[in-house]
Every structure is written in structure tokens, then in C-alpha cells.
GROMACS .gro file of C-alpha atoms in nm:
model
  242
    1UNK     CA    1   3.411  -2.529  -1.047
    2UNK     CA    2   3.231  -2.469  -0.724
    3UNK     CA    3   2.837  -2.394  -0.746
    4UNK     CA    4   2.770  -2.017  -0.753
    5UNK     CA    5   2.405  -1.950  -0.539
    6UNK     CA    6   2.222  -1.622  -0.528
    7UNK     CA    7   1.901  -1.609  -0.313
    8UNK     CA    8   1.691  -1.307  -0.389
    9UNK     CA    9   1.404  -1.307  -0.150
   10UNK     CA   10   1.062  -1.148  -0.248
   11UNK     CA   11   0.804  -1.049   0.010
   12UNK     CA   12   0.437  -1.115  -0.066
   13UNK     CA   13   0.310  -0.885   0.166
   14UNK     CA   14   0.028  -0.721   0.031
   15UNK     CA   15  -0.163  -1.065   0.075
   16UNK     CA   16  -0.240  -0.997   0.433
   17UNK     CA   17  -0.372  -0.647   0.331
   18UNK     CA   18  -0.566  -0.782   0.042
   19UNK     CA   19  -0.747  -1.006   0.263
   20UNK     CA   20  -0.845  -0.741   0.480
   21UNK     CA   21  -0.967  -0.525   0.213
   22UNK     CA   22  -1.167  -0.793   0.086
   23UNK     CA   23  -1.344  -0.929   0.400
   24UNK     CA   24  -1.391  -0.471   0.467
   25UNK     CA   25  -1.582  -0.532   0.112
   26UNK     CA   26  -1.798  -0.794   0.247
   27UNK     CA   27  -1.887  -0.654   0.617
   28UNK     CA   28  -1.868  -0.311   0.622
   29UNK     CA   29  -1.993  -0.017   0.431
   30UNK     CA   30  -1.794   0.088   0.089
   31UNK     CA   31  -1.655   0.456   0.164
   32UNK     CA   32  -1.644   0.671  -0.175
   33UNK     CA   33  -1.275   0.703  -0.281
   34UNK     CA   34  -1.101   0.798  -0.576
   35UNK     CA   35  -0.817   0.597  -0.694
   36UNK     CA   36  -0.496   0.620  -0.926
   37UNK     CA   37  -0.432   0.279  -1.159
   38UNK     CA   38  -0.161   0.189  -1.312
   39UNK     CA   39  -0.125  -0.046  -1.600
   40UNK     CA   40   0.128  -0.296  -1.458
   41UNK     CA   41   0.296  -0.270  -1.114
   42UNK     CA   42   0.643  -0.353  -1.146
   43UNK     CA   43   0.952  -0.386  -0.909
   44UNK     CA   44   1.304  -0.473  -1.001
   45UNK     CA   45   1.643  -0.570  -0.866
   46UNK     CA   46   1.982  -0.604  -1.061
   47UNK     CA   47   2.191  -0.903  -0.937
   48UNK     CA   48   2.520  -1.077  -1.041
   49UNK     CA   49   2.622  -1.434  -1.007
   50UNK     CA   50   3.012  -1.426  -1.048
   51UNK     CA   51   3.239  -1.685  -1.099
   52UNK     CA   52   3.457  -1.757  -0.828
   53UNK     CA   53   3.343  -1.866  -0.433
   54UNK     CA   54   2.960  -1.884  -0.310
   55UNK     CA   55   2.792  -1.547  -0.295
   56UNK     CA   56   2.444  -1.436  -0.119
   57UNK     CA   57   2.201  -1.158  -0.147
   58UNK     CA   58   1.903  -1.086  -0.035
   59UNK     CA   59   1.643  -0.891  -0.194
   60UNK     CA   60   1.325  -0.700   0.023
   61UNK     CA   61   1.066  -0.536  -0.211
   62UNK     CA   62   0.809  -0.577   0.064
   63UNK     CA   63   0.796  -0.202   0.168
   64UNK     CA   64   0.627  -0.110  -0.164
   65UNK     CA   65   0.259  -0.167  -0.169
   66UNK     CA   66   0.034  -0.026  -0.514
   67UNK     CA   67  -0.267   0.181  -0.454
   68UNK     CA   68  -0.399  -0.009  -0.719
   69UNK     CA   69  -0.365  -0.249  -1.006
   70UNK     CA   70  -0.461  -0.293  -1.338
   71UNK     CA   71  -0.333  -0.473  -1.625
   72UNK     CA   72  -0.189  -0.434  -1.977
   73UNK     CA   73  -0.516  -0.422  -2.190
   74UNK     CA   74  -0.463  -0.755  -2.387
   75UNK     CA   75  -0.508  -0.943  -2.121
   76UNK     CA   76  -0.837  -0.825  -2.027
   77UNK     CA   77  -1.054  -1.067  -2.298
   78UNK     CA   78  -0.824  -1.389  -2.219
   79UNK     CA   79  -0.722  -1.614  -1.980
   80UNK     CA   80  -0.319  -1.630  -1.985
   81UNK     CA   81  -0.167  -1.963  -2.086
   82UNK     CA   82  -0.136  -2.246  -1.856
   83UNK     CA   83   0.078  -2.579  -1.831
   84UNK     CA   84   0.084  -2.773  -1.485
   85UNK     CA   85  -0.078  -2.740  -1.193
   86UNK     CA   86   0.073  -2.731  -0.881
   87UNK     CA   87  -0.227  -2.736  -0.579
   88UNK     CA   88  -0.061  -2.566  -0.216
   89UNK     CA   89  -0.289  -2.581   0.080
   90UNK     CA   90  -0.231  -2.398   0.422
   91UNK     CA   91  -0.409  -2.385   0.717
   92UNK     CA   92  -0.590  -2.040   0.599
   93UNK     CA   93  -0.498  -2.058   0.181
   94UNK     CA   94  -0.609  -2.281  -0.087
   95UNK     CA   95  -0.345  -2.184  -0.410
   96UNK     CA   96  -0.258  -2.275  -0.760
   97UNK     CA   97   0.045  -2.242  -0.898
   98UNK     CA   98   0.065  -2.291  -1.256
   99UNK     CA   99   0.425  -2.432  -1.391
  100UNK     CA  100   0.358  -2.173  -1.718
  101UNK     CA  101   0.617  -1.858  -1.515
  102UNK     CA  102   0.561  -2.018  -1.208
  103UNK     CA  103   0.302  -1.807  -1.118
  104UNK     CA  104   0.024  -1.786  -0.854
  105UNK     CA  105  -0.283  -1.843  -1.045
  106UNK     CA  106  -0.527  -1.877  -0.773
  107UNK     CA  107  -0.558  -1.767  -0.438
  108UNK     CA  108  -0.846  -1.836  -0.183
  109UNK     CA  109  -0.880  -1.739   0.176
  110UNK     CA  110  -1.009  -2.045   0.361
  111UNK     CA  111  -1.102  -1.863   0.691
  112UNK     CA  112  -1.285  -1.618   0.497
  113UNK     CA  113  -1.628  -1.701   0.364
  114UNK     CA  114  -1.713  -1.570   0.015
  115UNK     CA  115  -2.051  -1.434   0.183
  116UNK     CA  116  -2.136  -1.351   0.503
  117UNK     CA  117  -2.449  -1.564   0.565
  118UNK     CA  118  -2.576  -1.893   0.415
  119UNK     CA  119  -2.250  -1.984   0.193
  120UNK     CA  120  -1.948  -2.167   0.327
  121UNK     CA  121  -1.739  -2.129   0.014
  122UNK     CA  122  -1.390  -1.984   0.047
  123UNK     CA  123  -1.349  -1.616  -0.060
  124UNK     CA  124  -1.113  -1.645  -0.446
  125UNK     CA  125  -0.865  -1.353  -0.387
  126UNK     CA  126  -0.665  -1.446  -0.692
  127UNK     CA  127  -0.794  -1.581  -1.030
  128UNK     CA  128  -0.691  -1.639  -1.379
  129UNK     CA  129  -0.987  -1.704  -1.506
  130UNK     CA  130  -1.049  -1.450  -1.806
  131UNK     CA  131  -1.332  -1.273  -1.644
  132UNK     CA  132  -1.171  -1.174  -1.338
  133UNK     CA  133  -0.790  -1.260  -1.419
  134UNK     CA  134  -0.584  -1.112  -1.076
  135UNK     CA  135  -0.242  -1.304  -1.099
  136UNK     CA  136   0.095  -1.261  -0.942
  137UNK     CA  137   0.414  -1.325  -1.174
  138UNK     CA  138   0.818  -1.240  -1.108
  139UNK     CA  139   1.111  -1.330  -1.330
  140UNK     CA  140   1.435  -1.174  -1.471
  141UNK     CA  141   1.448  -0.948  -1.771
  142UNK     CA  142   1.746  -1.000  -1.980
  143UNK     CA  143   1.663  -0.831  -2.315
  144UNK     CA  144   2.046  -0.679  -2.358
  145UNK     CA  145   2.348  -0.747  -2.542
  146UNK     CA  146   2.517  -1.028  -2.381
  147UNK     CA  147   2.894  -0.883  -2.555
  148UNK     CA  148   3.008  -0.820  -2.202
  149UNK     CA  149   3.085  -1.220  -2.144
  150UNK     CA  150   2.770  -1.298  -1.897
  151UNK     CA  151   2.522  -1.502  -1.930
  152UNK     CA  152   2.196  -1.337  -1.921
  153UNK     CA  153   1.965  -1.672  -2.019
  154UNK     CA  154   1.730  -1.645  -1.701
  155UNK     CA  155   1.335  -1.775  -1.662
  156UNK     CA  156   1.001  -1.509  -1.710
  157UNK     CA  157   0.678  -1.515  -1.674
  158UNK     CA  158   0.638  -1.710  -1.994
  159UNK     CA  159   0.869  -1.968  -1.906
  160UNK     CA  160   0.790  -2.321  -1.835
  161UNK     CA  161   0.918  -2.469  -1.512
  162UNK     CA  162   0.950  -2.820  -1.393
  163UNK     CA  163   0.797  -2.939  -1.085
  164UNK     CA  164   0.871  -3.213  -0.800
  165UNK     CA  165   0.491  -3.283  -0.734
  166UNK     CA  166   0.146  -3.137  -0.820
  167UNK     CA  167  -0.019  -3.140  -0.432
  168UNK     CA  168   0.126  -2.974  -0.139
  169UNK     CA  169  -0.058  -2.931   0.209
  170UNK     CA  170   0.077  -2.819   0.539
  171UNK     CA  171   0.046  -3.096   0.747
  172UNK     CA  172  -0.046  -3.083   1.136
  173UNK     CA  173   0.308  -3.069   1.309
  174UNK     CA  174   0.474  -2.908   1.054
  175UNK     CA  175   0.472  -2.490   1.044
  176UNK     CA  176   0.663  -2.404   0.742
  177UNK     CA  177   0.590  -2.547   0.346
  178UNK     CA  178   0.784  -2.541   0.072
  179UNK     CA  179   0.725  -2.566  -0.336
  180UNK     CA  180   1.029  -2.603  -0.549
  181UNK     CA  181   0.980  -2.526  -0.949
  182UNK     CA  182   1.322  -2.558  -1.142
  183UNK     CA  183   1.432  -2.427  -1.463
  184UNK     CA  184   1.784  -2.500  -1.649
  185UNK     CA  185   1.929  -2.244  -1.910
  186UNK     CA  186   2.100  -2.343  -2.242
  187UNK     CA  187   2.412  -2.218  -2.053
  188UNK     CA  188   2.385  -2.461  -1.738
  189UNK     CA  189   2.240  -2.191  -1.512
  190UNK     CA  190   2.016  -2.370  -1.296
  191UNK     CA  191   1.684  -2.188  -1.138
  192UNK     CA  192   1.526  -2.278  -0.832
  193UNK     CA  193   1.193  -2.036  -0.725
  194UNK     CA  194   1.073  -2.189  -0.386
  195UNK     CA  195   0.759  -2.083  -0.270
  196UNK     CA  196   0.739  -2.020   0.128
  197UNK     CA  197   0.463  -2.060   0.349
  198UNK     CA  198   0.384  -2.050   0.707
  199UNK     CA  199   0.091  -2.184   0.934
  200UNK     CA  200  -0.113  -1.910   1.027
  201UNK     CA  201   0.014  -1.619   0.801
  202UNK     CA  202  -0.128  -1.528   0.464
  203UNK     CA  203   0.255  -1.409   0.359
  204UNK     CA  204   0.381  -1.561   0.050
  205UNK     CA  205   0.757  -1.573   0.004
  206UNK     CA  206   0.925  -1.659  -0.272
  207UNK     CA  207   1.305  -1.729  -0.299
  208UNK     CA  208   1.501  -1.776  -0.586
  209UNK     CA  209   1.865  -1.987  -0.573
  210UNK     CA  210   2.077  -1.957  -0.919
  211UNK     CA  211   2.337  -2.255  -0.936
  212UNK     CA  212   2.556  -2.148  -1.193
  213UNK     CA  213   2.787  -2.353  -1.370
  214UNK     CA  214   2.852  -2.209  -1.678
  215UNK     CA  215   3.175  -2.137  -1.642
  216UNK     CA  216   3.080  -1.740  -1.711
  217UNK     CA  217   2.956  -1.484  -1.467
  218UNK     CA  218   2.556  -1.440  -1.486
  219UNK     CA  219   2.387  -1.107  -1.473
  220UNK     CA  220   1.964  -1.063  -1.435
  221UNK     CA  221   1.715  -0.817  -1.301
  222UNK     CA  222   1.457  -0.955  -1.131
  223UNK     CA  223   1.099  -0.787  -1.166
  224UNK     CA  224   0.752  -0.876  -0.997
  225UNK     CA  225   0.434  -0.737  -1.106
  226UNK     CA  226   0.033  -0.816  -1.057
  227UNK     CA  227  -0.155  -0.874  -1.382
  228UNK     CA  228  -0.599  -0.799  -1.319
  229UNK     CA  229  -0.770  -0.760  -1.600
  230UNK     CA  230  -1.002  -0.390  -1.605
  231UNK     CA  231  -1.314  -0.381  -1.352
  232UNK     CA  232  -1.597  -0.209  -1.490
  233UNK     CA  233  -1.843  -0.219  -1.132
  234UNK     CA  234  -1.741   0.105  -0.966
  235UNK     CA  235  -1.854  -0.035  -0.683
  236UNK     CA  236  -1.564  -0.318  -0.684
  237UNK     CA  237  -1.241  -0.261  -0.480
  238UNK     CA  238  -0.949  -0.131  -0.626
  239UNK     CA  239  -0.743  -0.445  -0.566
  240UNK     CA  240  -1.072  -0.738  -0.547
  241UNK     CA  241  -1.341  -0.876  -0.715
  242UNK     CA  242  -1.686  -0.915  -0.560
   0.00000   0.00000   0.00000
């Protein structure tokens, strides 16, 4: 039986906008604004992997950028879990990817100094640490029936990939990284989520390819959401820490 492959490509975009916002935070005065939150900020995309000869999508979520973020209230005492690490470093980011969903755990801006006089240190965008948790996750939802004859087995956010190594870095010659994490259903579905980066750009992709072999169409929806635990400084942005 010939490999099935679905790519479904997700746009990071609001990276590039966060770090604006954050060095805007840092240089500039704070303007008085009121804000909407949400609890979770979710996007989704239905997708089938038939049986039969190799078929494509693509998937671009990037137009949709939340006003704001902020998290399911458990998670605002705890850190979420963790299992391996997986350290990515760019030309301007510094990332952790944990191999516990796969998710992007930390994030820090290496061109942008976390103050604007006397310290050097990186600014942290993204952290999972409990106090200021800001995390990225994306998955597929299959909580249905599976009577129709698909498979529906697919990986979440509380799914435990496997990795090829724990230490990436974009190397001088080279303008384009990738990180592969894989994860294999009961069913012989195979998962692939490749992380994408690019010298110069602050743009995360993420692709995922489904290899399915198990003799039986597969059906998913694919979601994305950010995960910040509650800010309680009204002075803080919307989407940052400070």
C-alpha cells in the first residue's frame, strides 16, 4: 500500500508582532488601552488522509491574530508537564521545545535585550515556568465515534513525541533549520511535526506530514492555541510579561 502524506502548514506569525510589542514595552511609553481576553485562543482545520494515491494540503491560519490571551484557569498555579528537551537556536531566537505535545516552551529574542541599559540578557518572550507560563501548543482533536471506518488515533498537546536530537543551531552557511518530533499511532499512522526556521525572521512554522498505513482512511482536526497563565500588573502587556 503506497504511503498516504498530508502536510498541514501552520503559520507562527504573531511572533514577529510579539516581539515588537515587547521591545514597544521596554522603550516607549505604555498608552492606556482596554482589552478583550479570552480564555484559550483556538484555531482548527478538518483534514482527511484517504486510502488510495498521495494527497497534499496545505493549511494557512496565519491571517488570524488574538487581541489577547489568557489561559484556562488551572493552569495558572502550575507549570504544565514536561519530558525532553529539545534546545533550537537561530541567529535572533534561543527556543525550547519540550517532547511532552511538542510544544514551544520557551522563547527568547536574542537581538533584544531584556533591559535597555546595563543588562545583556536576552528578552524571554515565551515561558513555562508556572509564574509566567506563555506556551504555544497544536494537535488534532479526535474525541468522536470512530463507527464510520477511520482512524481518528492522532497526537495532542499531551502527547509524548520522539525526537532525533536534543540541540539544534543554525549554522553560518545554512539559512533554513529544521526539528523533526515523530509520533506512531496504535493504528500505524505515523506523525511527523517539523518545526521551520529561517535566518533572520522570528516566523515559526510548523508542518505536519501523516504517513498512513493503516490500511483505513484517517480523519483529524487540527487545532492551535496559546496557553499564559492570568497577569495581575495592569501595567503588563496584553500578550508579554515584564
Amino acid at each position: 500500500m503506497e504511503q498516504q502524506r498530508l502536510f498541514l502548514t501552520i503559520g507562527l506569525f504573531f511572533l514577529l508582532y510579539l516581539a515588537y510589542d515587547a521591545w514597544q514595552l521596554e522603550f516607549s511609553p505604555k498608552p492606556v488601552t482596554t482589552v478583550e481576553t479570552t480564555n484559550v485562543t483556538t484555531q482548527n482545520q478538518t483534514s482527511d488522509v484517504p486510502v488510495g494515491a498521495d494527497t497534499t494540503a496545505s493549511v494557512d491560519n496565519s491571517s488570524s491574530v488574538p487581541s489577547s490571551i489568557k489561559p484556562a484557569t488551572n493552569l495558572a498555579s502550575k507549570a504544565v508537564p514536561q519530558a525532553q528537551r529539545v534546545f533550537v537556536e537561530t541567529d535572533v531566537l534561543r527556543l525550547e521545545i519540550d517532547s511532552y505535545g511538542g510544544d514551544v516552551r520557551v522563547v527568547d529574542l536574542i537581538k533584544y535585550p531584556k533591559k535597555s541599559k546595563g543588562d545583556t540578557t536576552a528578552f524571554r518572550l515565551m515561558d513555562d515556568a508556572a509564574k509566567d507560563l506563555f506556551i504555544a501548543q497544536s494537535g488534532f482533536a479526535g474525541k468522536r465515534a470512530s463507527n464510520d471506518g477511520t482512524v481518528i488515533a492522532a497526537p495532542n498537546h499531551n502527547s509524548i513525541y520522539k525526537v532525533e536530537n536534543t540541540n539544534y543551531k543554525l549554522v553560518e552557511g545554512k539559512d533554513t533549520l529544521e526539528v523533526n518530533l515523530y509520533w506512531n499511532s496504535p493504528d500505524n499512522v505515523l506523525f511527523v511535526k517539523t518545526y521551520q526556521f529561517k535566518r533572520g525572521s522570528y516566523q515559526i512554522g510548523v508542518t505536519y506530514k501523516i504517513v498512513n498505513k493503516s490500511g483505513r482512511d484517517w480523519r483529524g482536526n487540527l487545532y492551535q492555541q496559546l496557553q499564559r497563565k492570568d497577569f495581575e500588573d495592569e501595567n503588563q502587556s496584553s500578550f508579554i510579561y515584564t
